C-alpha cells in the first residue's frame, strides 16, 4: 500500500509555480494577483481564506482580501464583483462560500467574469469542462486528477466509482474521469439513493468518496488493490485538540488502507491539493491561457 501524500505533492507544485512566477517577473512581467471576497465570520471560511492568502505568498502572487460583514446586501456584493471584473490588475478572484442566507449564491457566481473565475464555478466554465474545452476546472476535482497523474495511477479503461453528486466535487469529477483527455475511465456515480452502492464499490479500481459521512467506506466495500481517494473533511468534536475538533474522512482508513494499492489520508491527502490548484488556476488566468 502506498500513501498518496497530498501535502508533499502540493508543496512541490507550489514550488514549481513560484519558480515560474519568478521567471515571469525576471522577464519584466507582473506577479499573478488573486482577490478573495469573504463575507461574515464563519470559522471554516476564515481558515480557508487565510490559507489561500498564505498560499499566494508561497507562490509569489499578490493577493487582496476584501472583507464584508454578513449584513451586506446582494446588490452591494454584486457591485464588488463587478469592480473586480473590471479591474485589470486582478487576474482572478473567488467569493468564499457559503454566503449568508439572504444572498443568492448562484446570482453571485454568475456575476463573476468567467475569465477570472478561478474557482471554476461559473456555468460557462462548468459547461466548457463538460464538453472538454479549455476552462478553469474547480480545485478539488483538479487536485484529485493531479494526484492520480503524479502517482502514475492508471485510469484509462478502469472502473471508477464516485460517491456523491455535488456540483463542486461529484459531478465535475464524473465528467473528468469519463473524458478521454483526463480519466478515460468507466464511471459510475453513486449517492444516497443508490441501491447497489456497495456492490458498485466492490468492483471499482478507483473509489472517490465525497459524501461527507465519516467512515462510510468500510473494508468490505473495497476491492483488493484498489485506489481510494477520500474527499471527506467532516469536523468531528475532539476535546484533545487545541481547535476542539479533528477532520474525519469518508473512509475508515485503518481497515481500508491495507487492501489498497494507493490511498489518500485525511488530513494530508486531497485537502492540501485544493488550494494549490486554485493557485495553478490563478497562474493560468494571469497568463491568459484559456481565454485570450
Ligand atoms: N467553500 C468551500 N469550498 C470552497 C471553494 O473551493 N471555493 C469557494 N469560493 N468557497 C468554498
CSV table of C-alpha atoms and ligand atoms in Angstrom, one decimal:
chain,number,residue,atom,x,y,z
A,1,UNK,CA,0.0,0.0,0.0
A,2,UNK,CA,1.3,3.4,-1.0
A,3,UNK,CA,0.1,6.5,0.8
A,4,UNK,CA,-0.7,9.4,-1.6
A,5,UNK,CA,0.9,12.4,0.1
A,6,UNK,CA,-1.1,15.4,-0.9
A,7,UNK,CA,0.8,17.7,1.4
A,8,UNK,CA,4.1,16.9,-0.2
A,9,UNK,CA,2.7,17.0,-3.7
A,10,UNK,CA,1.1,20.4,-3.0
A,11,UNK,CA,4.4,21.7,-1.7
A,12,UNK,CA,6.2,20.5,-4.8
A,13,UNK,CA,3.6,22.1,-7.1
A,14,UNK,CA,3.7,25.4,-5.2
A,15,UNK,CA,7.5,25.5,-5.6
A,16,UNK,CA,7.1,24.9,-9.3
A,17,UNK,CA,4.5,27.8,-9.5
A,18,UNK,CA,6.8,30.1,-7.5
A,19,UNK,CA,9.8,29.3,-9.9
A,20,UNK,CA,7.6,30.1,-12.9
A,21,UNK,CA,6.4,33.4,-11.3
A,22,UNK,CA,9.9,34.5,-10.6
A,23,UNK,CA,10.8,33.8,-14.2
A,24,UNK,CA,7.8,35.9,-15.4
A,25,UNK,CA,8.9,38.7,-13.0
A,26,UNK,CA,12.5,38.5,-14.1
A,27,UNK,CA,11.4,38.9,-17.7
A,28,UNK,CA,9.5,42.1,-16.8
A,29,UNK,CA,6.1,40.6,-16.2
A,30,UNK,CA,3.7,41.2,-13.4
A,31,UNK,CA,3.0,38.9,-10.4
A,32,UNK,CA,-0.3,37.0,-10.7
A,33,UNK,CA,-2.9,38.7,-8.5
A,34,UNK,CA,-5.7,36.8,-6.7
A,35,UNK,CA,-8.5,38.5,-4.8
A,36,UNK,CA,-10.8,36.8,-2.3
A,37,UNK,CA,-14.2,38.1,-1.0
A,38,UNK,CA,-15.0,36.9,2.5
A,39,UNK,CA,-18.5,37.7,3.9
A,40,UNK,CA,-19.1,37.2,7.6
A,41,UNK,CA,-17.1,35.3,10.2
A,42,UNK,CA,-17.7,31.6,9.5
A,43,UNK,CA,-14.9,29.7,11.2
A,44,UNK,CA,-14.3,27.3,8.3
A,45,UNK,CA,-14.3,30.1,5.7
A,46,UNK,CA,-11.9,32.3,7.8
A,47,UNK,CA,-9.4,29.4,7.9
A,48,UNK,CA,-9.8,28.6,4.2
A,49,UNK,CA,-9.3,32.2,3.1
A,50,UNK,CA,-6.4,32.7,5.5
A,51,UNK,CA,-4.7,29.6,3.9
A,52,UNK,CA,-5.4,30.9,0.4
A,53,UNK,CA,-3.7,34.2,1.2
A,54,UNK,CA,-0.7,32.3,2.7
A,55,UNK,CA,-0.6,30.1,-0.4
A,56,UNK,CA,-0.4,33.2,-2.6
A,57,UNK,CA,2.6,34.4,-0.6
A,58,UNK,CA,4.3,31.0,-1.0
A,59,UNK,CA,3.7,31.1,-4.8
A,60,UNK,CA,5.0,34.7,-5.2
A,61,UNK,CA,1.5,36.0,-6.0
A,62,UNK,CA,-0.1,39.3,-5.0
A,63,UNK,CA,-3.3,38.8,-3.0
A,64,UNK,CA,-6.1,41.1,-1.9
A,65,UNK,CA,-8.7,40.1,0.7
A,66,UNK,CA,-12.0,42.0,0.7
A,67,UNK,CA,-14.0,41.5,3.9
A,68,UNK,CA,-17.6,42.3,4.5
A,69,UNK,CA,-20.0,41.9,7.4
A,70,UNK,CA,-22.8,39.4,6.9
A,71,UNK,CA,-25.4,42.2,6.6
A,72,UNK,CA,-24.0,43.2,3.2
A,73,UNK,CA,-26.8,43.2,0.6
A,74,UNK,CA,-26.8,41.2,-2.6
A,75,UNK,CA,-26.6,44.4,-4.6
A,76,UNK,CA,-23.5,45.6,-2.7
A,77,UNK,CA,-21.8,42.3,-3.2
A,78,UNK,CA,-22.7,42.2,-6.9
A,79,UNK,CA,-21.2,45.7,-7.2
A,80,UNK,CA,-18.0,44.5,-5.6
A,81,UNK,CA,-17.9,41.5,-8.1
A,82,UNK,CA,-18.4,43.9,-10.9
A,83,UNK,CA,-15.5,46.1,-9.8
A,84,UNK,CA,-13.2,43.1,-9.6
A,85,UNK,CA,-14.4,42.0,-13.1
A,86,UNK,CA,-13.4,45.4,-14.4
A,87,UNK,CA,-10.1,45.8,-12.5
A,88,UNK,CA,-7.2,44.9,-15.0
A,89,UNK,CA,-4.8,44.4,-12.1
A,90,UNK,CA,-6.8,41.4,-10.8
A,91,UNK,CA,-6.2,38.2,-12.7
A,92,UNK,CA,-8.7,36.0,-10.8
A,93,UNK,CA,-10.9,36.1,-7.8
A,94,UNK,CA,-13.1,34.0,-5.6
A,95,UNK,CA,-16.2,34.6,-3.5
A,96,UNK,CA,-15.8,32.3,-0.5
A,97,UNK,CA,-18.9,30.1,0.1
A,98,UNK,CA,-21.2,29.7,1.9
A,99,UNK,CA,-22.8,33.2,1.7
A,100,UNK,CA,-25.4,34.4,4.2
A,101,UNK,CA,-28.9,33.1,3.5
A,102,UNK,CA,-30.3,36.4,2.2
A,103,UNK,CA,-27.8,36.3,-0.7
A,104,UNK,CA,-28.4,34.1,-3.7
A,105,UNK,CA,-25.1,32.3,-4.3
A,106,UNK,CA,-26.0,31.4,-7.9
A,107,UNK,CA,-26.6,35.1,-8.7
A,108,UNK,CA,-23.2,36.0,-7.3
A,109,UNK,CA,-21.4,33.1,-9.1
A,110,UNK,CA,-23.0,34.0,-12.4
A,111,UNK,CA,-21.9,37.7,-12.0
A,112,UNK,CA,-18.2,36.7,-12.0
A,113,UNK,CA,-16.5,37.2,-15.3
A,114,UNK,CA,-15.8,33.6,-16.4
A,115,UNK,CA,-12.3,34.6,-17.5
A,116,UNK,CA,-11.5,35.5,-13.8
A,117,UNK,CA,-13.5,32.6,-12.3
A,118,UNK,CA,-10.5,30.6,-10.9
A,119,UNK,CA,-12.9,28.5,-8.7
A,120,UNK,CA,-14.4,27.2,-12.0
A,121,UNK,CA,-17.9,27.5,-10.6
A,122,UNK,CA,-19.4,29.8,-13.4
A,123,UNK,CA,-21.8,27.8,-15.7
A,124,UNK,CA,-19.6,28.8,-18.7
A,125,UNK,CA,-16.6,27.0,-17.1
A,126,UNK,CA,-18.8,24.1,-15.9
A,127,UNK,CA,-20.2,23.7,-19.4
A,128,UNK,CA,-16.9,24.1,-21.2
A,129,UNK,CA,-15.4,21.5,-18.8
A,130,UNK,CA,-18.3,19.1,-19.6
A,131,UNK,CA,-17.5,19.2,-23.3
A,132,UNK,CA,-13.7,19.1,-22.9
A,133,UNK,CA,-13.0,22.7,-23.9
A,134,UNK,CA,-10.2,24.8,-22.2
A,135,UNK,CA,-11.6,26.3,-18.9
A,136,UNK,CA,-11.0,26.7,-15.2
A,137,UNK,CA,-11.6,23.3,-13.6
A,138,UNK,CA,-12.7,23.5,-10.0
A,139,UNK,CA,-9.9,22.9,-7.4
A,140,UNK,CA,-10.9,19.6,-5.8
A,141,UNK,CA,-11.5,17.6,-8.9
A,142,UNK,CA,-8.4,19.1,-10.5
A,143,UNK,CA,-6.4,18.2,-7.3
A,144,UNK,CA,-7.6,14.6,-7.5
A,145,UNK,CA,-6.7,14.3,-11.2
A,146,UNK,CA,-3.3,15.7,-10.4
A,147,UNK,CA,-2.7,13.2,-7.6
A,148,UNK,CA,-3.7,10.3,-9.9
A,149,UNK,CA,-1.3,11.6,-12.6
A,150,UNK,CA,1.6,12.3,-10.3
A,151,UNK,CA,1.3,8.9,-8.6
A,152,UNK,CA,1.1,7.2,-12.1
A,153,UNK,CA,-2.2,5.5,-11.2
A,154,UNK,CA,-3.7,4.0,-14.4
A,155,UNK,CA,-7.2,5.3,-15.1
A,156,UNK,CA,-7.8,4.6,-18.8
A,157,UNK,CA,-10.4,1.9,-19.2
A,158,UNK,CA,-10.6,1.3,-15.4
A,159,UNK,CA,-13.8,1.2,-13.3
A,160,UNK,CA,-14.2,4.3,-11.2
A,161,UNK,CA,-16.9,4.7,-8.7
A,162,UNK,CA,-17.7,8.2,-7.4
A,163,UNK,CA,-19.7,8.5,-4.2
A,164,UNK,CA,-21.6,11.8,-4.1
A,165,UNK,CA,-23.1,14.0,-6.8
A,166,UNK,CA,-22.4,17.6,-5.6
A,167,UNK,CA,-21.8,20.4,-8.0
A,168,UNK,CA,-18.4,21.1,-6.5
A,169,UNK,CA,-16.9,17.5,-6.5
A,170,UNK,CA,-19.1,14.5,-7.5
A,171,UNK,CA,-20.5,15.9,-10.8
A,172,UNK,CA,-17.3,17.5,-12.2
A,173,UNK,CA,-15.3,14.5,-11.1
A,174,UNK,CA,-17.5,12.2,-13.0
A,175,UNK,CA,-17.2,14.4,-16.1
A,176,UNK,CA,-13.5,14.5,-15.9
A,177,UNK,CA,-12.9,10.8,-15.2
A,178,UNK,CA,-15.2,10.0,-18.2
A,179,UNK,CA,-13.4,12.2,-20.7
A,180,UNK,CA,-10.7,10.7,-22.9
A,181,UNK,CA,-8.2,13.5,-22.3
A,182,UNK,CA,-8.4,13.2,-18.5
A,183,UNK,CA,-9.5,9.9,-16.8
A,184,UNK,CA,-10.7,7.9,-19.8
A,185,UNK,CA,-12.4,5.6,-17.3
A,186,UNK,CA,-15.7,3.8,-17.0
A,187,UNK,CA,-17.5,5.9,-14.4
A,188,UNK,CA,-20.4,5.1,-12.0
A,189,UNK,CA,-21.8,7.8,-9.7
A,190,UNK,CA,-23.5,6.6,-6.5
A,191,UNK,CA,-25.4,8.7,-4.0
A,192,UNK,CA,-27.7,8.5,-1.0
A,193,UNK,CA,-30.5,6.7,-3.1
A,194,UNK,CA,-28.3,4.2,-4.9
A,195,UNK,CA,-29.5,0.7,-4.2
A,196,UNK,CA,-26.3,-1.1,-5.3
A,197,UNK,CA,-23.7,1.3,-3.8
A,198,UNK,CA,-21.7,-1.4,-2.0
A,199,UNK,CA,-21.7,-3.8,-5.0
A,200,UNK,CA,-20.5,-1.0,-7.3
A,201,UNK,CA,-17.7,0.0,-4.9
A,202,UNK,CA,-16.5,-3.6,-4.7
A,203,UNK,CA,-16.0,-3.8,-8.4
A,204,UNK,CA,-14.2,-0.4,-8.6
A,205,UNK,CA,-10.5,0.0,-9.5
A,206,UNK,CA,-10.8,3.6,-8.2
A,207,UNK,CA,-13.2,4.8,-5.5
A,208,UNK,CA,-13.6,8.5,-5.0
A,209,UNK,CA,-15.6,9.2,-1.8
A,210,UNK,CA,-17.2,12.6,-1.5
A,211,UNK,CA,-20.3,12.2,0.6
A,212,UNK,CA,-19.3,13.9,3.9
A,213,UNK,CA,-20.1,10.9,6.1
A,214,UNK,CA,-17.2,10.0,8.4
A,215,UNK,CA,-16.1,6.4,8.0
A,216,UNK,CA,-18.7,5.5,5.4
A,217,UNK,CA,-16.4,3.4,3.2
A,218,UNK,CA,-15.5,0.2,5.0
A,219,UNK,CA,-13.1,-2.6,4.1
A,220,UNK,CA,-15.9,-4.9,2.8
A,221,UNK,CA,-16.7,-2.3,0.1
A,222,UNK,CA,-13.2,-2.1,-1.4
A,223,UNK,CA,-11.6,-4.5,-3.9
A,224,UNK,CA,-8.1,-5.8,-3.1
A,225,UNK,CA,-5.6,-3.5,-4.9
A,226,UNK,CA,-8.0,-0.6,-5.5
A,227,UNK,CA,-7.1,3.1,-5.3
A,228,UNK,CA,-9.2,5.0,-2.7
A,229,UNK,CA,-9.4,8.8,-2.8
A,230,UNK,CA,-11.0,10.3,0.3
A,231,UNK,CA,-12.5,13.8,-0.2
A,232,UNK,CA,-14.3,13.9,3.2
A,233,UNK,CA,-13.4,16.6,5.7
A,234,UNK,CA,-16.1,16.5,8.3
A,235,UNK,CA,-15.2,18.3,11.5
A,236,UNK,CA,-15.8,16.0,14.5
A,237,UNK,CA,-15.6,17.2,18.1
A,238,UNK,CA,-12.3,16.2,19.8
A,239,UNK,CA,-11.5,17.6,23.2
A,240,UNK,CA,-7.9,16.5,23.0
A,241,UNK,CA,-7.3,19.0,20.2
A,242,UNK,CA,-6.5,22.7,20.6
A,243,UNK,CA,-9.1,23.6,18.0
A,244,UNK,CA,-11.7,21.3,19.7
A,245,UNK,CA,-12.2,19.2,16.5
A,246,UNK,CA,-10.4,16.9,14.1
A,247,UNK,CA,-11.0,16.2,10.5
A,248,UNK,CA,-12.6,12.9,9.6
A,249,UNK,CA,-12.6,11.4,6.1
A,250,UNK,CA,-15.4,9.4,4.4
A,251,UNK,CA,-13.2,6.3,4.5
A,252,UNK,CA,-12.5,4.1,7.5
A,253,UNK,CA,-8.8,4.4,6.9
A,254,UNK,CA,-7.4,1.8,9.3
A,255,UNK,CA,-9.3,-1.1,7.9
A,256,UNK,CA,-9.4,0.1,4.2
A,257,UNK,CA,-5.8,1.1,3.8
A,258,UNK,CA,-4.3,-2.5,4.0
A,259,UNK,CA,-6.4,-3.6,1.0
A,260,UNK,CA,-5.4,-0.6,-1.3
A,261,UNK,CA,-2.7,-0.1,-3.8
A,262,UNK,CA,-2.9,3.6,-3.1
A,263,UNK,CA,-5.0,5.7,-0.6
A,264,UNK,CA,-5.2,9.3,0.4
A,265,UNK,CA,-5.1,10.1,4.2
A,266,UNK,CA,-7.3,12.7,5.9
A,267,UNK,CA,-5.8,15.2,6.7
A,268,UNK,CA,-2.9,15.5,4.2
A,269,UNK,CA,-4.5,14.0,1.1
A,270,UNK,CA,-6.9,15.8,-1.1
A,271,UNK,CA,-7.3,18.8,1.2
A,272,UNK,CA,-3.8,20.4,0.7
A,273,UNK,CA,-4.2,20.0,-3.1
A,274,UNK,CA,-7.3,22.1,-3.5
A,275,UNK,CA,-5.7,25.4,-2.5
A,276,UNK,CA,-2.7,24.5,-4.6
A,277,UNK,CA,-4.9,24.0,-7.7
A,278,UNK,CA,-6.5,27.4,-7.1
A,279,UNK,CA,-3.0,28.9,-7.3
A,280,UNK,CA,-2.5,27.0,-10.6
A,281,UNK,CA,-5.7,28.3,-12.0
A,282,UNK,CA,-4.7,31.9,-10.9
A,283,UNK,CA,-1.4,31.4,-12.7
A,284,UNK,CA,-3.3,30.3,-15.8
A,285,UNK,CA,-5.6,33.3,-15.5
A,286,UNK,CA,-2.6,35.6,-15.3
A,287,UNK,CA,-1.0,34.0,-18.4
A,288,UNK,CA,-4.4,34.3,-20.2
A,289,UNK,CA,-4.0,30.7,-21.1
A,290,UNK,CA,-7.7,29.8,-21.6
A,291,UNK,CA,-9.4,32.9,-22.6
A,292,UNK,CA,-7.4,35.4,-24.7
B,1,LIG,N1,-16.2,26.9,0.2
B,1,LIG,C1,-15.8,25.6,0.3
B,1,LIG,N2,-15.0,25.3,-0.7
B,1,LIG,C2,-14.9,26.4,-1.5
B,1,LIG,C3,-14.2,26.6,-2.7
B,1,LIG,O1,-13.5,25.8,-3.3
B,1,LIG,N3,-14.3,27.9,-3.2
B,1,LIG,C4,-15.1,28.8,-2.6
B,1,LIG,N4,-15.2,30.0,-3.2
B,1,LIG,N5,-15.8,28.6,-1.5
B,1,LIG,C5,-15.7,27.4,-0.9
